[in-house]
Amino acid sequence: MESDGEVSPPRPSQGCGAGHRASDSLPTSAGGSVCVSCAAALLSSASAPSHHVSHVLASLSLALADPAFLGPLRAAHPRLLAAPLVEALAAAAASRDDALATQASDLAADLASAVGAPAASELIARLARVLSSGSLVKHLHTLHCLGILLNSIKDAAAYIGDEFSLFLNLVNDLRLPSDDIRGEILFLLFKLSLLNATPWDNICDNDNVDLSAIGRSLLQLCLEVLLKTQNDAVRLNCIALLLTLAKKEAFDTFLLGDQSLIKSVESDNSTQMDDVPLNASIVVLFADAVKGSLLSTNLEVQTGTLHLIFHFLSSDANIHVLLETLIDENVADYVFEVLRLSGNNDALVISSIQVLSLLATSEERFKEKLAIGFSTLLPVLNYVAEIPFHPVQSQVLRLVWICIVNCSGILSLSQEEQIACTMTIILRRNDNCELGMCSETFVLVCSILIEILRSPSAHDIQRLPSFIEEASKHVISSTLPHGDNCVFLVPHSLHLLKEALVFCLEGNKDKISVEKDLEDSIIGICGTYLLHWLESAVVDGSDDETLGEILQIFHIILSSTSPSKQLKFAEMLASSSWFCLSFGFMGLFPTDPVKSVVYLVTSSIVDKILGCKYGETIRDSYIYLPSDPTELIYVLGQCSSEDFNLASCQCAILVILYACSFYNERLVADSQLLSSVEQYILLNGGKFQYEITDSVMLTLLVHLYAFIRGIAFSCSTPYSPEAEKTLFRVMAYKEWDLFSIRVHPIALKWLFQKGELMQPLSPQMLNFCRIFCEDKTIVLPNSSHSVDIQMVAELVFSGETSLSSLLVSLLDQIIKDGTEDEVFSVVSVIAEILVISPCSSDQFTSCGVLDAVGSIYCLTYSSRIKTICSFLIFNILYSASAITVSWEDEWLALTIKLLECFTSLDYASTDQEQKILIGIFCLILHHAASKALIEPAKAIIFNRSLVSLTDGIIQEACAKGPSLFQHNQETDFGGFMIFILQLVFFSLRSLHVILDPNIDWQEFLQHSDNVQSFSVVGIPCHDLCRLMHFGPYPIKLIASQCMLELLTRISDQRSYLNAELRCSAKYIKSIIAVTEGLIFSEDSRVAENCGSCLSMILCWGKFGSQENMVVRESKWSRLIMEEFAVALTAPGLTSKSFSNQQKIAAKIAVSLLKLSQVPEWLTSLFDSTLISGVVANLSARNVTADIVKLFSELMARGFLTQEHIVALHNLFQVCRRQLYEGGSSSELSSQKTEEKVARSSDDVRALLFGIVMDQGAASCPLQMGQQKLLCEIDLFFQESSQQEQH
């Protein structure tokens, strides 16, 4: 072997010094050559020094990288170096020369890679022969070299001569203590297994060999290595080998050995695994071996170990024994620990969950481990929940579900809440159509939520209702509307909804409010998704199982929720064509279960909408009821006198048909239904089976027949007079209850239109009155309650029935023959009808209710009856029309009786009855002011007891002085005082109609130290002044109203008679002082009244000198005018108390200007500058009639210049144009005002107070005010034109 240090072109090969052929000397790119024969001889020589061998190995290693050398080597000597190299490797291994062995091993690998198959096959064959016999304790590098070749050379196993011997020797030497050697052996065994070079891959060549023994030995040795080693590389090789073997069919055989013995263990539970010691020991050894690898810090080792356990448990062996052993050996605890420390590494999570899922198949043994490791599982649950379609999402959910089912007690409230939250998030993502979920996941999510709802502590989880509310919405909305695509999932959705509903209903009473929203949400879902599904099911023909589940949920709502929710839900179903739908279900699914649940729900609906458990008739006979509506009608028209079952069916049919009537449902045509009912009447004639209550059947029959006749009346449908007479005859002598069931307005109207039914209906109405008085409630027409006063009131108001005359005649009858309670009940019903419909007073009055009620006051009835009668009379009078008050004789008779009753009462008392009677007298006087009820009014105002009472109360109030202010309407005296003042007011308002001209109004101005007693109900002015000055607000207001009324009548009478005042100047001055002081009252209505009174007194000045003197001396008038001037010229400077008094001041100013001698201070006040400022401040928006009237008076008195008149002309033109334009576009629509009635004495006082206020100076409708303004503007224009002409 020669070489040259200088680089030169290759020379032709020459023979070496050892005499080898020239072809053995292969050239190099450096210009030298290498004699492969010399190299082979040196490597093969056992006596060659190691440094020589090392030099040759190094030279060959360099040469193999040289293309000049490699080409000839491949061509001429591909196998030459293989055998010597193996010998050199074996010799280095034998001498434990690791460096030399490493060189040889590396060169062998390079040679196989560089030369290819010829060299590789030779190397593999020779290395296999070396390793096939003898101990491998020194052959670490040899093993490594063969492993490299097997890993890198394709089909390397084909070059091994004796695979069995090599495999067996490798297995035997796994007992060697060296981790490095065992690691290399395991790698070789792994590669051989991958290359199908194991004994089990060539069974035909190993017929006489006990492969099971070899397999068990290999498995045991591998597991022992895995158990003892701490080297992750060794663990990886061992795990790789075991995984490869686990995938082979023979693995099950040498895992558990004798299958016959296994079968005997399976069949005989008494046989313990101790009978199979080898097999049991292998399983236990496996369990111990994997523990260390599971706790390794190497991710590959952990993942590989988990895969190994998974394949180990996936074998065809006795899986039950394997699972129990691994669980007993605490493998599950180690897997949970891996999961805890995984940091949500996806590979570890997937592998761990797969193993735990297999272990979970042994639920009894595993549930304890699962309970311990459950806290580790929750973070993993949150992790996989965030990833749609995660590979182990459903498996994690199944583990959670197993734990909740088997170990619910170990879950804390926070854990259950967290799980519910996570399940809701999964469903929310699915419902939002992000990526959806697999069916198994959906089912498990529903199952988990169901188990949480069933847990004993579910009601203590604070946020659980909100999570379940959202989850139930998602599960229903993501399955039910999608039809066939989610048929498998719909039952699970409905099951969750049902459990959620049960959860709400079983909750603690104290916490029921927390779950109210969930219950309302479920009912809302039923009313939308579930009901819509039912409506489409009739068309699409969906499955009956889903139908049954939905109807069961409906039944729970109708039977177990609160009464209000039951009623609301029943109304919602019935309003959705339920009865037609129900027969559609039974026609689509003609099975007994469907028929049973449909009629069950229908009966529950009927119970709620008709009441009185009428649904019981359906539940008792649903077995015999037909499923077709046509057959139903046919059954109704049969004779049932001898057939109880048929009679029960007919009773149920009547209930169903009558319930349909409330929701405009028609199971058959109206004519067909009428014919069937008439046939039933004619055939049965009211003869019902004794087992069925006659009143129930007859009541149903009457209601249904009346309804059908009522709707047939508008269509002129022919009917059978004989059937009608038969039914009327039965109604006359048989017991029945008109109001024991919900009443249809059409049926009730038809009944009360029949004059021949008045006698049978009288006891029914009396019963109605009794029930109403016991219940004391007003029931709306949409309610399912039987007593419906609203409906009765509407029938009376319609005027199309004889109900009002029936009630009045009934009242007359029971006053003669009935009890006090019966009288009270009938009067209460009439009074309540008038409360609901005040306009019905005309009908009752025309039917003689006044005479009937009046007779009660003549009898010794208790005060409660008389009080309710008084309310009745008051409400009639309050809402009375011209027709009502035209019955003057009846009203006179009644008034006399009321006055006698009033006289009999204790005047010192202030009870409710006395106040209501005073209210009635007030209204009679109020109507008298409109020239109606004159004679009853005379009886009132001349009644000595009433006059005496009025005088006494007034004097008592005046005597209180300043302390009167404390007696407001909340006190007994203050409240009664208001009633007396209201009576006085209405008396004063009606006196001019009743007595004029026979009354001297100036008598009210007379003053005497003695108590003044009038012959009529009234009050002197000085007493009114005391009440206005000292009294609280309500008394001030009514007293000022009385004062205004009195002064108006005095002024009118003086103008008419041209009479002088008969009172002193001091008297007038006192009145002026009081009214001037109250002009600045905070209440605008009191101020308005007092302002009008003052302006009226000022107008008296033109009739005498006394008044002029009083006015000229008044300093208050000057103050008022100065404030008024400031308000008109500089509104921002006016005092707060005067901000709303401009209208009053304008009236006073006009009155002052009309005096014969205008005060000098007024002349100086309204100078040209002030008037110019006022005109400049005015706009069309704030012009009022009083302001215009003031300017008219100023113009008449010569206070206005021509410039002022022109400016005002222009301003009023604009104002008038705006009024005309606005008037056409803003006509007041005739809005229906709310009709008010009295239920208490406070209501009476308030209603009378409203009437008093309507008569006040401040009360002026908008249209009237506009008309007044236009009139004043026209007058201004006329007067200004007249001045210009002069």
Short mmCIF file of C-alpha atoms in Angstrom, two decimals, residues 220-486:
data_model
loop_
_atom_site.label_atom_id
_atom_site.label_comp_id
_atom_site.label_asym_id
_atom_site.label_seq_id
_atom_site.Cartn_x
_atom_site.Cartn_y
_atom_site.Cartn_z
CA GLN A 220 -40.69 -11.11 30.34
CA LEU A 221 -37.07 -10.12 29.62
CA CYS A 222 -38.16 -6.96 27.83
CA LEU A 223 -40.42 -5.99 30.68
CA GLU A 224 -37.66 -6.63 33.19
CA VAL A 225 -35.32 -4.40 31.19
CA LEU A 226 -38.00 -1.72 31.06
CA LEU A 227 -38.57 -2.07 34.77
CA LYS A 228 -34.91 -1.82 35.78
CA THR A 229 -33.38 0.64 33.36
CA GLN A 230 -33.22 4.37 33.94
CA ASN A 231 -31.86 5.02 30.45
CA ASP A 232 -34.42 6.65 28.19
CA ALA A 233 -32.66 5.33 25.06
CA VAL A 234 -33.02 1.78 26.35
CA ARG A 235 -36.64 2.49 27.26
CA LEU A 236 -37.32 3.78 23.77
CA ASN A 237 -35.86 0.65 22.15
CA CYS A 238 -37.70 -1.62 24.53
CA ILE A 239 -40.99 0.15 24.03
CA ALA A 240 -40.49 0.16 20.26
CA LEU A 241 -39.88 -3.60 20.29
CA LEU A 242 -42.90 -4.31 22.50
CA LEU A 243 -45.11 -2.08 20.34
CA THR A 244 -43.97 -3.94 17.23
CA LEU A 245 -44.62 -7.31 18.83
CA ALA A 246 -47.99 -6.16 20.15
CA LYS A 247 -49.13 -5.58 16.59
CA LYS A 248 -48.42 -9.18 15.65
CA GLU A 249 -51.12 -11.80 15.95
CA ALA A 250 -48.93 -14.08 18.03
CA PHE A 251 -48.53 -11.51 20.74
CA ASP A 252 -51.82 -12.50 22.41
CA THR A 253 -50.65 -16.09 22.58
CA PHE A 254 -47.38 -15.52 24.39
CA LEU A 255 -48.96 -12.77 26.46
CA LEU A 256 -51.42 -15.00 28.26
CA GLY A 257 -50.32 -18.42 27.13
CA ASP A 258 -52.74 -21.29 27.53
CA GLN A 259 -56.05 -20.15 26.06
CA SER A 260 -57.97 -23.13 27.41
CA LEU A 261 -56.99 -22.14 30.92
CA ILE A 262 -58.05 -18.58 30.20
CA LYS A 263 -61.46 -19.80 29.09
CA SER A 264 -61.86 -21.81 32.27
CA VAL A 265 -61.11 -18.70 34.29
CA GLU A 266 -63.71 -16.76 32.36
CA SER A 267 -66.37 -19.43 32.78
CA ASP A 268 -65.65 -20.10 36.46
CA ASN A 269 -65.58 -16.88 38.45
CA SER A 270 -64.33 -18.73 41.51
CA THR A 271 -61.05 -19.55 39.75
CA GLN A 272 -58.45 -16.93 40.64
CA MET A 273 -55.65 -15.70 38.42
CA ASP A 274 -53.23 -17.37 40.80
CA ASP A 275 -54.02 -20.56 38.86
CA VAL A 276 -52.14 -19.00 35.94
CA PRO A 277 -49.01 -17.73 37.71
CA LEU A 278 -46.97 -17.05 34.59
CA ASN A 279 -49.59 -15.10 32.86
CA ALA A 280 -50.51 -13.19 35.96
CA SER A 281 -46.87 -12.43 36.67
CA ILE A 282 -46.36 -11.10 33.16
CA VAL A 283 -49.32 -8.77 33.50
CA VAL A 284 -48.12 -7.56 36.89
CA LEU A 285 -44.61 -7.19 35.53
CA PHE A 286 -45.95 -5.16 32.64
CA ALA A 287 -47.83 -2.91 35.05
CA ASP A 288 -44.68 -2.34 37.12
CA ALA A 289 -42.48 -1.87 34.06
CA VAL A 290 -44.50 0.92 32.48
CA LYS A 291 -44.67 3.00 35.65
CA GLY A 292 -41.11 4.22 35.43
CA SER A 293 -41.44 5.07 31.76
CA LEU A 294 -44.64 6.98 32.42
CA LEU A 295 -42.78 9.22 34.86
CA SER A 296 -39.89 9.80 32.45
CA THR A 297 -39.12 13.36 31.45
CA ASN A 298 -38.70 12.23 27.85
CA LEU A 299 -41.84 12.98 25.84
CA GLU A 300 -41.17 10.14 23.37
CA VAL A 301 -40.82 7.66 26.18
CA GLN A 302 -44.06 8.77 27.80
CA THR A 303 -45.97 8.78 24.54
CA GLY A 304 -44.54 5.40 23.49
CA THR A 305 -45.38 3.88 26.88
CA LEU A 306 -48.97 5.08 26.63
CA HIS A 307 -49.21 3.63 23.12
CA LEU A 308 -47.81 0.36 24.47
CA ILE A 309 -50.43 0.22 27.23
CA PHE A 310 -53.14 1.01 24.70
CA HIS A 311 -52.03 -1.86 22.41
CA PHE A 312 -51.56 -4.13 25.39
CA LEU A 313 -55.17 -3.51 26.38
CA SER A 314 -56.34 -3.81 22.79
CA SER A 315 -55.23 -7.43 22.50
CA ASP A 316 -57.62 -10.29 21.95
CA ALA A 317 -56.76 -11.77 25.30
CA ASN A 318 -58.91 -11.78 28.40
CA ILE A 319 -59.34 -8.02 28.50
CA HIS A 320 -61.31 -8.17 31.73
CA VAL A 321 -58.38 -9.73 33.59
CA LEU A 322 -55.91 -7.33 32.02
CA LEU A 323 -57.96 -4.29 33.00
CA GLU A 324 -58.49 -5.41 36.55
CA THR A 325 -54.81 -6.19 37.03
CA LEU A 326 -53.58 -2.90 35.60
CA ILE A 327 -56.11 -0.95 37.66
CA ASP A 328 -55.19 -2.87 40.81
CA GLU A 329 -51.53 -2.13 40.11
CA ASN A 330 -52.31 1.59 40.03
CA VAL A 331 -51.39 2.14 36.40
CA ALA A 332 -54.34 4.50 36.11
CA ASP A 333 -52.85 6.72 38.81
CA TYR A 334 -49.63 7.03 36.80
CA VAL A 335 -51.56 7.87 33.65
CA PHE A 336 -53.47 10.58 35.51
CA GLU A 337 -50.12 11.93 36.71
CA VAL A 338 -48.85 12.05 33.14
CA LEU A 339 -52.01 13.90 32.23
CA ARG A 340 -51.57 16.35 35.10
CA LEU A 341 -48.00 17.19 34.09
CA SER A 342 -48.65 17.16 30.35
CA GLY A 343 -49.23 20.91 30.08
CA ASN A 344 -51.97 20.06 27.58
CA ASN A 345 -49.43 18.55 25.19
CA ASP A 346 -51.72 17.20 22.52
CA ALA A 347 -49.82 13.91 21.95
CA LEU A 348 -49.78 13.10 25.67
CA VAL A 349 -53.40 14.14 26.10
CA ILE A 350 -54.56 11.94 23.24
CA SER A 351 -52.52 8.90 24.38
CA SER A 352 -53.47 9.27 28.04
CA ILE A 353 -57.16 9.62 27.34
CA GLN A 354 -57.12 6.62 25.01
CA VAL A 355 -55.62 4.49 27.79
CA LEU A 356 -58.01 5.81 30.42
CA SER A 357 -60.93 5.16 28.11
CA LEU A 358 -59.93 1.51 27.85
CA LEU A 359 -59.43 1.24 31.59
CA ALA A 360 -62.86 2.80 32.09
CA THR A 361 -64.51 -0.21 30.48
CA SER A 362 -63.98 -1.90 33.83
CA GLU A 363 -66.25 0.54 35.61
CA GLU A 364 -66.40 -1.12 39.01
CA ARG A 365 -62.61 -1.19 39.47
CA PHE A 366 -61.88 2.04 37.65
CA LYS A 367 -64.43 4.38 39.24
CA GLU A 368 -62.37 4.75 42.40
CA LYS A 369 -59.29 5.70 40.37
CA LEU A 370 -61.39 8.04 38.26
CA ALA A 371 -62.74 9.73 41.36
CA ILE A 372 -59.18 10.37 42.59
CA GLY A 373 -57.96 11.64 39.24
CA PHE A 374 -61.08 13.59 38.30
CA SER A 375 -59.59 16.93 39.28
CA THR A 376 -56.83 16.24 36.73
CA LEU A 377 -59.44 15.52 34.08
CA LEU A 378 -61.21 18.90 34.34
CA PRO A 379 -58.41 21.03 32.79
CA VAL A 380 -58.18 18.47 30.00
CA LEU A 381 -61.94 18.78 29.50
CA ASN A 382 -61.61 22.54 29.11
CA TYR A 383 -58.71 22.04 26.68
CA VAL A 384 -60.44 19.59 24.35
CA ALA A 385 -63.68 21.56 24.55
CA GLU A 386 -61.96 24.52 22.91
CA ILE A 387 -60.92 22.43 19.88
CA PRO A 388 -63.78 21.33 17.62
CA PHE A 389 -63.59 17.66 16.61
CA HIS A 390 -60.65 16.99 18.90
CA PRO A 391 -59.71 13.28 18.55
CA VAL A 392 -60.43 12.45 22.18
CA GLN A 393 -63.14 15.02 22.94
CA SER A 394 -65.88 12.44 23.14
CA GLN A 395 -63.66 10.11 25.21
CA VAL A 396 -62.95 12.84 27.76
CA LEU A 397 -66.66 13.57 27.94
CA ARG A 398 -67.38 9.89 28.49
CA LEU A 399 -64.89 9.75 31.38
CA VAL A 400 -66.53 12.81 32.93
CA TRP A 401 -69.95 11.25 32.48
CA ILE A 402 -68.78 7.96 34.11
CA CYS A 403 -67.44 9.87 37.08
CA ILE A 404 -70.61 11.92 37.54
CA VAL A 405 -72.77 8.80 37.29
CA ASN A 406 -70.70 6.63 39.63
CA CYS A 407 -69.02 9.16 41.91
CA SER A 408 -71.27 12.21 41.96
CA GLY A 409 -70.61 12.75 45.65
CA ILE A 410 -66.95 13.61 45.14
CA LEU A 411 -67.71 16.56 42.85
CA SER A 412 -67.71 19.95 44.50
CA LEU A 413 -70.30 22.57 43.58
CA SER A 414 -67.67 24.60 41.77
CA GLN A 415 -66.60 21.56 39.73
CA GLU A 416 -70.17 20.80 38.71
CA GLU A 417 -70.67 24.44 37.79
CA GLN A 418 -67.44 24.42 35.77
CA ILE A 419 -68.51 21.29 33.89
CA ALA A 420 -71.93 22.79 33.14
CA CYS A 421 -70.22 25.92 31.85
CA THR A 422 -67.92 23.89 29.59
CA MET A 423 -70.82 21.85 28.21
CA THR A 424 -72.68 25.07 27.46
CA ILE A 425 -69.66 26.45 25.60
CA ILE A 426 -69.48 23.30 23.45
CA LEU A 427 -73.17 23.57 22.60
CA ARG A 428 -72.91 27.30 21.93
CA ARG A 429 -70.13 26.71 19.41
CA ASN A 430 -72.14 23.97 17.75
CA ASP A 431 -75.28 26.13 17.53
CA ASN A 432 -73.24 28.98 16.06
CA CYS A 433 -72.28 26.64 13.22
CA GLU A 434 -68.54 27.14 13.76
CA LEU A 435 -67.50 23.56 13.05
CA GLY A 436 -70.24 21.50 14.66
CA MET A 437 -69.61 18.32 16.60
CA CYS A 438 -69.92 14.61 16.19
CA SER A 439 -73.07 12.85 17.31
CA GLU A 440 -71.34 11.03 20.16
CA THR A 441 -70.12 14.33 21.61
CA PHE A 442 -73.60 15.82 21.44
CA VAL A 443 -75.13 12.81 23.20
CA LEU A 444 -72.48 12.86 25.94
CA VAL A 445 -72.89 16.60 26.54
CA CYS A 446 -76.62 16.11 26.99
CA SER A 447 -76.03 13.11 29.26
CA ILE A 448 -73.56 15.01 31.45
CA LEU A 449 -75.93 17.95 31.89
CA ILE A 450 -78.75 15.54 32.71
CA GLU A 451 -76.66 13.86 35.42
CA ILE A 452 -75.71 17.23 36.91
CA LEU A 453 -79.38 18.18 37.02
CA ARG A 454 -80.13 14.93 38.81
CA SER A 455 -77.42 15.36 41.44
CA PRO A 456 -78.66 16.07 44.99
CA SER A 457 -76.69 19.31 45.16
CA ALA A 458 -77.85 20.67 41.80
CA HIS A 459 -80.13 23.26 43.38
CA ASP A 460 -77.18 24.67 45.32
CA ILE A 461 -75.21 25.49 42.16
CA GLN A 462 -75.81 29.18 41.77
CA ARG A 463 -75.23 29.59 38.03
CA LEU A 464 -76.53 26.21 36.93
CA PRO A 465 -80.01 27.49 35.90
CA SER A 466 -78.48 30.08 33.57
CA PHE A 467 -76.17 27.48 31.99
CA ILE A 468 -79.01 25.00 31.55
CA GLU A 469 -81.20 27.74 30.10
CA GLU A 470 -78.65 28.49 27.39
CA ALA A 471 -77.78 24.83 26.83
CA SER A 472 -81.42 23.79 26.39
CA LYS A 473 -81.91 26.51 23.81
CA HIS A 474 -78.85 25.35 21.87
CA VAL A 475 -79.67 21.63 21.90
CA ILE A 476 -83.22 22.22 20.69
CA SER A 477 -82.38 24.84 18.08
CA SER A 478 -79.53 22.74 16.67
CA THR A 479 -81.53 19.52 16.30
CA LEU A 480 -85.29 19.91 16.16
CA PRO A 481 -85.53 22.30 13.18
CA HIS A 482 -83.15 20.17 11.08
CA GLY A 483 -85.44 17.20 10.66
CA ASP A 484 -83.95 14.03 9.25
CA ASN A 485 -80.35 15.20 9.67
CA CYS A 486 -80.61 15.01 13.46
#
